[in-house]
mmCIF file of C-alpha atoms and ligand atoms in Angstrom:
data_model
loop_
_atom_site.group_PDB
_atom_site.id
_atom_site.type_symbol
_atom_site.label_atom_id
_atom_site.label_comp_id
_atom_site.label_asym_id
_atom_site.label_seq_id
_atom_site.Cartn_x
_atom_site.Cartn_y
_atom_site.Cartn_z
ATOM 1 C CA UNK A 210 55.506 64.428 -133.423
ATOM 2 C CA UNK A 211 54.088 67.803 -134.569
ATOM 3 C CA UNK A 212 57.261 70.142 -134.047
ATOM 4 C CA UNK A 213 60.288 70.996 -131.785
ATOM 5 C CA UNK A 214 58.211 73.208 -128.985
ATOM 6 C CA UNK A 215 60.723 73.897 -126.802
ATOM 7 C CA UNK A 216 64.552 73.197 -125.818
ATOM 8 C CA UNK A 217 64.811 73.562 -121.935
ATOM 9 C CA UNK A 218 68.056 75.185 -120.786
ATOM 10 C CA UNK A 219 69.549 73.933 -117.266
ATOM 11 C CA UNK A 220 70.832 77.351 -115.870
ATOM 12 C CA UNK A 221 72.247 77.822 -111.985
ATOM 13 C CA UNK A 222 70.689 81.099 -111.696
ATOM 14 C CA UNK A 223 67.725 82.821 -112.627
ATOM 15 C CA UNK A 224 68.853 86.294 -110.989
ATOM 16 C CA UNK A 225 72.086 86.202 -114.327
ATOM 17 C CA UNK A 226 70.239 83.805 -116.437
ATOM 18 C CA UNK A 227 66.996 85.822 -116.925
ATOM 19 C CA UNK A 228 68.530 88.497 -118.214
ATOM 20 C CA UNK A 229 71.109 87.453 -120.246
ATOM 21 C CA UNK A 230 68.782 85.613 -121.896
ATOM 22 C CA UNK A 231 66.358 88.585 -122.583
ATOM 23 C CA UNK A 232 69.589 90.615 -124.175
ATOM 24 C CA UNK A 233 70.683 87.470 -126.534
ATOM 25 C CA UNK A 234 67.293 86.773 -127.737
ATOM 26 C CA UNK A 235 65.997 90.640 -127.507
ATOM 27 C CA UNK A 236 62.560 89.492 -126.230
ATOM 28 C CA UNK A 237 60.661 89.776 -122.539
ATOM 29 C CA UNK A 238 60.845 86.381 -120.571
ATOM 30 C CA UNK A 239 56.700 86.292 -120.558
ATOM 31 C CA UNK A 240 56.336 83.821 -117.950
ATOM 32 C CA UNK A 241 57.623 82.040 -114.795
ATOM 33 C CA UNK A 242 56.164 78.920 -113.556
ATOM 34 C CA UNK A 243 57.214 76.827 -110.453
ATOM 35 C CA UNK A 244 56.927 72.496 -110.764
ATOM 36 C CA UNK A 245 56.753 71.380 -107.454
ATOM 37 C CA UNK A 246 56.705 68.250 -108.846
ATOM 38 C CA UNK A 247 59.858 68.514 -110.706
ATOM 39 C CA UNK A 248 61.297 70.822 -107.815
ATOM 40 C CA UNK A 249 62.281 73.736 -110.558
ATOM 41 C CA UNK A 250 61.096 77.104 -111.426
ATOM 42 C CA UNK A 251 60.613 77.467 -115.645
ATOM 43 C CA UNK A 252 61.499 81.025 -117.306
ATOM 44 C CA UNK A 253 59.617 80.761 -120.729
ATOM 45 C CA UNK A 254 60.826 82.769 -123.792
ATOM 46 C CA UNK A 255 59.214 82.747 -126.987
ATOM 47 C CA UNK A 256 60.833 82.770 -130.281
ATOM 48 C CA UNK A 257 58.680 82.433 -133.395
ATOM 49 C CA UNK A 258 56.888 79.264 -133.280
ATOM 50 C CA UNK A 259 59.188 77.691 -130.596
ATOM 51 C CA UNK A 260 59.850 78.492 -126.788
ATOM 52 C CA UNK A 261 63.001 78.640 -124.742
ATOM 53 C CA UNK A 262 62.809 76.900 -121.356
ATOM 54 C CA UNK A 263 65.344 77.909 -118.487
ATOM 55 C CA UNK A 264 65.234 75.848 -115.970
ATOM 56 C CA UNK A 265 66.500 76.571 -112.157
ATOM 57 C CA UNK A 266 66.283 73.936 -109.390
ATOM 58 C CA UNK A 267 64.400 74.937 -106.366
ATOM 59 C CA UNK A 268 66.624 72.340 -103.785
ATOM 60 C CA UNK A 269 69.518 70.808 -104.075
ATOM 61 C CA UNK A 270 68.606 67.151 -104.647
ATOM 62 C CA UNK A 271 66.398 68.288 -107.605
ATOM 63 C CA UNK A 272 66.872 66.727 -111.072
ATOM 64 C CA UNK A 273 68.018 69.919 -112.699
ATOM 65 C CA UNK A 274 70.836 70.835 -109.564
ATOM 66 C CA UNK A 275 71.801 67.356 -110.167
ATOM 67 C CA UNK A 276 72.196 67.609 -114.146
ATOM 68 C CA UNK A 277 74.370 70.389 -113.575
ATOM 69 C CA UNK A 278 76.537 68.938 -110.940
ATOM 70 C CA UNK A 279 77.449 66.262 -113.289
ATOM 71 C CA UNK A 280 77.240 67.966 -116.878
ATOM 72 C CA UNK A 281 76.888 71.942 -115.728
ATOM 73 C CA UNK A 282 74.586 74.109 -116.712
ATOM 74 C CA UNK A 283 73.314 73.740 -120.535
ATOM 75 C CA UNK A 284 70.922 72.384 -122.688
ATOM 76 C CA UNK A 285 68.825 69.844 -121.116
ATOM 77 C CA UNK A 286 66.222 68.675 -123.137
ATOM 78 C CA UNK A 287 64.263 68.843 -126.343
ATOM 79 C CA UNK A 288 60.479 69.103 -125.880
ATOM 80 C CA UNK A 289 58.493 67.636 -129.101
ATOM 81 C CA UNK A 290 54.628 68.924 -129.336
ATOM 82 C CA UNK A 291 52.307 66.514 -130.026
ATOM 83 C CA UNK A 292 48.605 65.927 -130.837
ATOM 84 C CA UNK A 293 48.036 62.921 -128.700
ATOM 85 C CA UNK A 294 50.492 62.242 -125.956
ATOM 86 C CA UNK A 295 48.533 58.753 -124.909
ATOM 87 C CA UNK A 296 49.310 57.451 -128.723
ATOM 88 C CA UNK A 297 52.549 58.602 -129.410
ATOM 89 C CA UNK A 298 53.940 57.488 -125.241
ATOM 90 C CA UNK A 299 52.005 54.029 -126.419
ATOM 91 C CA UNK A 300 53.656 54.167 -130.150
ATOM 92 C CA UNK A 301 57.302 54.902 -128.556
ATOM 93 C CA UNK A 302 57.077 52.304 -125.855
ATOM 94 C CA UNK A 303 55.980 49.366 -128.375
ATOM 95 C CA UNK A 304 59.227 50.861 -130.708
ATOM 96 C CA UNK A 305 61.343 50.104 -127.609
ATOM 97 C CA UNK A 306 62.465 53.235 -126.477
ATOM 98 C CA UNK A 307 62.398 53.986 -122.412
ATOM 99 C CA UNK A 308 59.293 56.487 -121.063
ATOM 100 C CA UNK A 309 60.373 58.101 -118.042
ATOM 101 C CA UNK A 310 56.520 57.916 -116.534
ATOM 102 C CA UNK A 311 53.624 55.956 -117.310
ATOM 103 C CA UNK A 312 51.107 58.306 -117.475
ATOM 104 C CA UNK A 313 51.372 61.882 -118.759
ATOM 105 C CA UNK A 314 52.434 64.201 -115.996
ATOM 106 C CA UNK A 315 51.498 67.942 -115.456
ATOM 107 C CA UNK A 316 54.158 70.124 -116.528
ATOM 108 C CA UNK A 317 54.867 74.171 -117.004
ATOM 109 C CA UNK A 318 52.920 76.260 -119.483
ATOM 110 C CA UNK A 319 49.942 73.864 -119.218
ATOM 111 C CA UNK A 320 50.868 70.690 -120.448
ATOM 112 C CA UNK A 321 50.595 67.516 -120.304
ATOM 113 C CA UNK A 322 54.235 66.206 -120.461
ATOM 114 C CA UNK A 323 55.997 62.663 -120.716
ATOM 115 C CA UNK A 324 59.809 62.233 -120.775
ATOM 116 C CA UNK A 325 61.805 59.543 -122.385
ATOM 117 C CA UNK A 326 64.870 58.143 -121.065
ATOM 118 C CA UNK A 327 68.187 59.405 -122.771
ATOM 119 C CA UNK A 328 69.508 55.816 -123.009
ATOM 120 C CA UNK A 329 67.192 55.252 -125.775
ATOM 121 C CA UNK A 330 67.751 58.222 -127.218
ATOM 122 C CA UNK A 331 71.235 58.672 -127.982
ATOM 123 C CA UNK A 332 72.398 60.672 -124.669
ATOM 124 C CA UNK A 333 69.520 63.231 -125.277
ATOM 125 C CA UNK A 334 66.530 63.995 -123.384
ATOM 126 C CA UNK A 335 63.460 63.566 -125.356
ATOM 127 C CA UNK A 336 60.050 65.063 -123.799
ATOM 128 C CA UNK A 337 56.487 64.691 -125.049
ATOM 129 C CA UNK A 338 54.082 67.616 -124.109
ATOM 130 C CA UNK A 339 50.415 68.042 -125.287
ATOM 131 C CA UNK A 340 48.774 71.091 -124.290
ATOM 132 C CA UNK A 341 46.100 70.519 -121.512
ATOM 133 C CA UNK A 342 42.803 71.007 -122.388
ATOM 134 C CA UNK A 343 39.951 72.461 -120.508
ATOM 135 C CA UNK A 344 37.968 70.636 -118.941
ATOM 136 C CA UNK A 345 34.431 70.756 -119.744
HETATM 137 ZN ZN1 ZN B 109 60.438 71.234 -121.018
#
């Protein structure tokens, strides 16, 4: 793993969250993505080399609205860069820990993303992400 990239932050609402999180970390959100895929909408904050990630759920089954039913809002994952997310997902697996998907996913801010289950990780979070490259 190359470096901490991001640490995604479950929040209920974007409309308070945005904001206050522009004041605390005196810097422009620079980008909002939606993942259909995960049902959530990301707010992206950089900080130096490393990114804040809010995270809102779009519905109310999604994974995030369910996080915060049970834990409320907070931090909700740590997001490790890393130079090739086929190797280190096939690396992890064979060391026993628990990927969350197979195959590398799509997820916000252009990556390629893989998650690994917080059972075999001590109760946190872990996810992979490789930025995507162009094709061609
Ligand atoms: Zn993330």
């Amino acid at each position: 793993m190359l470096k901490i990239e991001h640490i995604g932050i479950a929040v209920k609402d974007f409309a308070n969250a945005v904001p206050l999180y522009e004041k605390l970390l005196n810097s422009q959100c620079y980008k909002k993505e939606t993942v259909e895929s995960e049902q959530v909408v990301t707010a992206f904050f950089r900080q130096g080399d490393n990114k804040i990630e809010l995270l809102q759920s779009t519905t109310e089954e999604g994974v995030i609205a369910k996080f915060i039913e049970k834990k409320g809002e907070g931090i909700h994952h740590i997001a490790f860069e890393v130079a090739d997310i086929h190797a280190e997902m096939a690396r992890l697996k064979a060391e026993g820990f628990v990927l969350l998907n197979e195959k590398p996913k799509d997820g916000a801010d252009n990556k390629l993303v893989c998650f690994l289950h917080p059972k075999s990780t001590n109760g946190v979070l872990v996810e992979l992400c490789m930025e995507r490259k162009v094709q061609g």
